[in-house]
Amino acid sequence: MPRRPDHRITIRFTPEEYALITVKAGTEPLASFIRTQALERASAARKARTPAPVKDHTALAQVLAKLGSCAHVQDIRATAAARETGIVSTDTEIDACLYVAAADIAEIKRLLMRALGVAER
């Protein structure tokens, strides 16, 4: 039996409309949220998409908490802040290392929070 093709609809939103829809959708994918809003019951018949599996939420939460309370992370943050305000002078190599370390830590935090379904502040 031939498969019926899906139909795609493209909608343009203003930045304000897009921001409002994004907030209302929360962690739900935008397409699913809009489909649900537009079709209500019809969308319930579609197979729900499950998020990526997380085997141990507790372990992820512990890693995130450890990252937030780690003295090394706080030291890097404080050193970077002191460098930006001119309290501490560093050379280009140290500046680059601080920048990379801070970016890596921020990315780890973002990924952990996404895995836990926690909104960043």
mmCIF file with all atom_site columns, N, CA and C in Angstrom, residues 76-110:
data_model
loop_
_atom_site.group_PDB
_atom_site.id
_atom_site.type_symbol
_atom_site.label_atom_id
_atom_site.label_alt_id
_atom_site.label_comp_id
_atom_site.label_asym_id
_atom_site.label_entity_id
_atom_site.label_seq_id
_atom_site.pdbx_PDB_ins_code
_atom_site.Cartn_x
_atom_site.Cartn_y
_atom_site.Cartn_z
_atom_site.occupancy
_atom_site.B_iso_or_equiv
_atom_site.pdbx_formal_charge
_atom_site.auth_seq_id
_atom_site.auth_comp_id
_atom_site.auth_asym_id
_atom_site.auth_atom_id
_atom_site.pdbx_PDB_model_num
ATOM 1   N N  . ILE A 1 76  ? 37.594 29.919 38.487 1.00 0.00 ? 76  ILE A N  1
ATOM 2   C CA . ILE A 1 76  ? 37.682 30.341 37.088 1.00 0.00 ? 76  ILE A CA 1
ATOM 3   C C  . ILE A 1 76  ? 36.772 31.536 36.842 1.00 0.00 ? 76  ILE A C  1
ATOM 4   N N  . ARG A 1 77  ? 35.555 31.461 37.381 1.00 0.00 ? 77  ARG A N  1
ATOM 5   C CA . ARG A 1 77  ? 34.600 32.559 37.219 1.00 0.00 ? 77  ARG A CA 1
ATOM 6   C C  . ARG A 1 77  ? 35.144 33.842 37.863 1.00 0.00 ? 77  ARG A C  1
ATOM 7   N N  . ALA A 1 78  ? 35.704 33.722 39.070 1.00 0.00 ? 78  ALA A N  1
ATOM 8   C CA . ALA A 1 78  ? 36.233 34.893 39.770 1.00 0.00 ? 78  ALA A CA 1
ATOM 9   C C  . ALA A 1 78  ? 37.457 35.463 39.055 1.00 0.00 ? 78  ALA A C  1
ATOM 10  N N  . THR A 1 79  ? 38.321 34.581 38.551 1.00 0.00 ? 79  THR A N  1
ATOM 11  C CA . THR A 1 79  ? 39.506 35.040 37.832 1.00 0.00 ? 79  THR A CA 1
ATOM 12  C C  . THR A 1 79  ? 39.114 35.759 36.541 1.00 0.00 ? 79  THR A C  1
ATOM 13  N N  . ALA A 1 80  ? 38.152 35.196 35.840 1.00 0.00 ? 80  ALA A N  1
ATOM 14  C CA . ALA A 1 80  ? 37.688 35.834 34.606 1.00 0.00 ? 80  ALA A CA 1
ATOM 15  C C  . ALA A 1 80  ? 37.082 37.203 34.905 1.00 0.00 ? 80  ALA A C  1
ATOM 16  N N  . ALA A 1 81  ? 36.306 37.295 35.976 1.00 0.00 ? 81  ALA A N  1
ATOM 17  C CA . ALA A 1 81  ? 35.700 38.577 36.354 1.00 0.00 ? 81  ALA A CA 1
ATOM 18  C C  . ALA A 1 81  ? 36.785 39.585 36.745 1.00 0.00 ? 81  ALA A C  1
ATOM 19  N N  . ALA A 1 82  ? 37.796 39.133 37.494 1.00 0.00 ? 82  ALA A N  1
ATOM 20  C CA . ALA A 1 82  ? 38.890 40.020 37.898 1.00 0.00 ? 82  ALA A CA 1
ATOM 21  C C  . ALA A 1 82  ? 39.670 40.494 36.675 1.00 0.00 ? 82  ALA A C  1
ATOM 22  N N  . ARG A 1 83  ? 39.821 39.617 35.705 1.00 0.00 ? 83  ARG A N  1
ATOM 23  C CA . ARG A 1 83  ? 40.519 39.981 34.466 1.00 0.00 ? 83  ARG A CA 1
ATOM 24  C C  . ARG A 1 83  ? 39.731 41.035 33.692 1.00 0.00 ? 83  ARG A C  1
ATOM 25  N N  . GLU A 1 84  ? 38.413 40.844 33.629 1.00 0.00 ? 84  GLU A N  1
ATOM 26  C CA . GLU A 1 84  ? 37.578 41.792 32.885 1.00 0.00 ? 84  GLU A CA 1
ATOM 27  C C  . GLU A 1 84  ? 37.565 43.172 33.527 1.00 0.00 ? 84  GLU A C  1
ATOM 28  N N  . THR A 1 85  ? 37.629 43.226 34.850 1.00 0.00 ? 85  THR A N  1
ATOM 29  C CA . THR A 1 85  ? 37.600 44.514 35.538 1.00 0.00 ? 85  THR A CA 1
ATOM 30  C C  . THR A 1 85  ? 38.978 45.155 35.646 1.00 0.00 ? 85  THR A C  1
ATOM 31  N N  . GLY A 1 86  ? 40.022 44.410 35.251 1.00 0.00 ? 86  GLY A N  1
ATOM 32  C CA . GLY A 1 86  ? 41.365 44.967 35.277 1.00 0.00 ? 86  GLY A CA 1
ATOM 33  C C  . GLY A 1 86  ? 42.091 44.783 36.587 1.00 0.00 ? 86  GLY A C  1
ATOM 34  N N  . ILE A 1 87  ? 41.492 44.067 37.541 1.00 0.00 ? 87  ILE A N  1
ATOM 35  C CA . ILE A 1 87  ? 42.137 43.833 38.833 1.00 0.00 ? 87  ILE A CA 1
ATOM 36  C C  . ILE A 1 87  ? 43.367 42.942 38.658 1.00 0.00 ? 87  ILE A C  1
ATOM 37  N N  . VAL A 1 88  ? 43.237 41.962 37.751 1.00 0.00 ? 88  VAL A N  1
ATOM 38  C CA . VAL A 1 88  ? 44.319 41.029 37.476 1.00 0.00 ? 88  VAL A CA 1
ATOM 39  C C  . VAL A 1 88  ? 44.726 41.202 36.022 1.00 0.00 ? 88  VAL A C  1
ATOM 40  N N  . SER A 1 89  ? 46.037 41.297 35.786 1.00 0.00 ? 89  SER A N  1
ATOM 41  C CA . SER A 1 89  ? 46.483 41.362 34.396 1.00 0.00 ? 89  SER A CA 1
ATOM 42  C C  . SER A 1 89  ? 47.039 39.989 34.011 1.00 0.00 ? 89  SER A C  1
ATOM 43  N N  . THR A 1 90  ? 46.707 39.568 32.808 1.00 0.00 ? 90  THR A N  1
ATOM 44  C CA . THR A 1 90  ? 47.163 38.266 32.323 1.00 0.00 ? 90  THR A CA 1
ATOM 45  C C  . THR A 1 90  ? 47.667 38.426 30.900 1.00 0.00 ? 90  THR A C  1
ATOM 46  N N  . ASP A 1 91  ? 48.352 37.389 30.433 1.00 0.00 ? 91  ASP A N  1
ATOM 47  C CA . ASP A 1 91  ? 48.786 37.439 29.042 1.00 0.00 ? 91  ASP A CA 1
ATOM 48  C C  . ASP A 1 91  ? 47.729 36.806 28.143 1.00 0.00 ? 91  ASP A C  1
ATOM 49  N N  . THR A 1 92  ? 47.949 36.862 26.862 1.00 0.00 ? 92  THR A N  1
ATOM 50  C CA . THR A 1 92  ? 46.967 36.387 25.885 1.00 0.00 ? 92  THR A CA 1
ATOM 51  C C  . THR A 1 92  ? 46.685 34.899 26.035 1.00 0.00 ? 92  THR A C  1
ATOM 52  N N  . GLU A 1 93  ? 47.710 34.113 26.336 1.00 0.00 ? 93  GLU A N  1
ATOM 53  C CA . GLU A 1 93  ? 47.528 32.668 26.473 1.00 0.00 ? 93  GLU A CA 1
ATOM 54  C C  . GLU A 1 93  ? 46.616 32.339 27.652 1.00 0.00 ? 93  GLU A C  1
ATOM 55  N N  . ILE A 1 94  ? 46.826 33.005 28.763 1.00 0.00 ? 94  ILE A N  1
ATOM 56  C CA . ILE A 1 94  ? 45.976 32.769 29.942 1.00 0.00 ? 94  ILE A CA 1
ATOM 57  C C  . ILE A 1 94  ? 44.561 33.239 29.661 1.00 0.00 ? 94  ILE A C  1
ATOM 58  N N  . ASP A 1 95  ? 44.415 34.386 28.984 1.00 0.00 ? 95  ASP A N  1
ATOM 59  C CA . ASP A 1 95  ? 43.084 34.865 28.610 1.00 0.00 ? 95  ASP A CA 1
ATOM 60  C C  . ASP A 1 95  ? 42.349 33.822 27.778 1.00 0.00 ? 95  ASP A C  1
ATOM 61  N N  . ALA A 1 96  ? 43.045 33.233 26.812 1.00 0.00 ? 96  ALA A N  1
ATOM 62  C CA . ALA A 1 96  ? 42.437 32.227 25.936 1.00 0.00 ? 96  ALA A CA 1
ATOM 63  C C  . ALA A 1 96  ? 42.027 30.997 26.745 1.00 0.00 ? 96  ALA A C  1
ATOM 64  N N  . CYS A 1 97  ? 42.893 30.567 27.652 1.00 0.00 ? 97  CYS A N  1
ATOM 65  C CA . CYS A 1 97  ? 42.577 29.399 28.503 1.00 0.00 ? 97  CYS A CA 1
ATOM 66  C C  . CYS A 1 97  ? 41.359 29.673 29.377 1.00 0.00 ? 97  CYS A C  1
ATOM 67  N N  . LEU A 1 98  ? 41.297 30.861 29.959 1.00 0.00 ? 98  LEU A N  1
ATOM 68  C CA . LEU A 1 98  ? 40.143 31.219 30.795 1.00 0.00 ? 98  LEU A CA 1
ATOM 69  C C  . LEU A 1 98  ? 38.861 31.229 29.971 1.00 0.00 ? 98  LEU A C  1
ATOM 70  N N  . TYR A 1 99  ? 38.942 31.795 28.791 1.00 0.00 ? 99  TYR A N  1
ATOM 71  C CA . TYR A 1 99  ? 37.772 31.869 27.919 1.00 0.00 ? 99  TYR A CA 1
ATOM 72  C C  . TYR A 1 99  ? 37.283 30.474 27.547 1.00 0.00 ? 99  TYR A C  1
ATOM 73  N N  . VAL A 1 100 ? 38.201 29.598 27.155 1.00 0.00 ? 100 VAL A N  1
ATOM 74  C CA . VAL A 1 100 ? 37.838 28.228 26.767 1.00 0.00 ? 100 VAL A CA 1
ATOM 75  C C  . VAL A 1 100 ? 37.270 27.465 27.954 1.00 0.00 ? 100 VAL A C  1
ATOM 76  N N  . ALA A 1 101 ? 37.908 27.583 29.118 1.00 0.00 ? 101 ALA A N  1
ATOM 77  C CA . ALA A 1 101 ? 37.424 26.875 30.309 1.00 0.00 ? 101 ALA A CA 1
ATOM 78  C C  . ALA A 1 101 ? 36.023 27.348 30.690 1.00 0.00 ? 101 ALA A C  1
ATOM 79  N N  . ALA A 1 102 ? 35.808 28.651 30.679 1.00 0.00 ? 102 ALA A N  1
ATOM 80  C CA . ALA A 1 102 ? 34.486 29.186 31.021 1.00 0.00 ? 102 ALA A CA 1
ATOM 81  C C  . ALA A 1 102 ? 33.430 28.739 30.013 1.00 0.00 ? 102 ALA A C  1
ATOM 82  N N  . ALA A 1 103 ? 33.773 28.733 28.734 1.00 0.00 ? 103 ALA A N  1
ATOM 83  C CA . ALA A 1 103 ? 32.831 28.289 27.702 1.00 0.00 ? 103 ALA A CA 1
ATOM 84  C C  . ALA A 1 103 ? 32.519 26.804 27.847 1.00 0.00 ? 103 ALA A C  1
ATOM 85  N N  . ASP A 1 104 ? 33.530 25.997 28.146 1.00 0.00 ? 104 ASP A N  1
ATOM 86  C CA . ASP A 1 104 ? 33.309 24.558 28.342 1.00 0.00 ? 104 ASP A CA 1
ATOM 87  C C  . ASP A 1 104 ? 32.385 24.297 29.527 1.00 0.00 ? 104 ASP A C  1
ATOM 88  N N  . ILE A 1 105 ? 32.622 24.991 30.610 1.00 0.00 ? 105 ILE A N  1
ATOM 89  C CA . ILE A 1 105 ? 31.792 24.813 31.807 1.00 0.00 ? 105 ILE A CA 1
ATOM 90  C C  . ILE A 1 105 ? 30.355 25.236 31.530 1.00 0.00 ? 105 ILE A C  1
ATOM 91  N N  . ALA A 1 106 ? 30.188 26.348 30.828 1.00 0.00 ? 106 ALA A N  1
ATOM 92  C CA . ALA A 1 106 ? 28.834 26.809 30.489 1.00 0.00 ? 106 ALA A CA 1
ATOM 93  C C  . ALA A 1 106 ? 28.121 25.796 29.600 1.00 0.00 ? 106 ALA A C  1
ATOM 94  N N  . GLU A 1 107 ? 28.834 25.190 28.658 1.00 0.00 ? 107 GLU A N  1
ATOM 95  C CA . GLU A 1 107 ? 28.235 24.188 27.769 1.00 0.00 ? 107 GLU A CA 1
ATOM 96  C C  . GLU A 1 107 ? 27.857 22.922 28.548 1.00 0.00 ? 107 GLU A C  1
ATOM 97  N N  . ILE A 1 108 ? 28.720 22.486 29.458 1.00 0.00 ? 108 ILE A N  1
ATOM 98  C CA . ILE A 1 108 ? 28.411 21.315 30.291 1.00 0.00 ? 108 ILE A CA 1
ATOM 99  C C  . ILE A 1 108 ? 27.157 21.584 31.111 1.00 0.00 ? 108 ILE A C  1
ATOM 100 N N  . LYS A 1 109 ? 27.077 22.763 31.695 1.00 0.00 ? 109 LYS A N  1
ATOM 101 C CA . LYS A 1 109 ? 25.900 23.133 32.498 1.00 0.00 ? 109 LYS A CA 1
ATOM 102 C C  . LYS A 1 109 ? 24.646 23.126 31.630 1.00 0.00 ? 109 LYS A C  1
ATOM 103 N N  . ARG A 1 110 ? 24.734 23.716 30.450 1.00 0.00 ? 110 ARG A N  1
ATOM 104 C CA . ARG A 1 110 ? 23.575 23.785 29.563 1.00 0.00 ? 110 ARG A CA 1
ATOM 105 C C  . ARG A 1 110 ? 23.095 22.394 29.179 1.00 0.00 ? 110 ARG A C  1
#
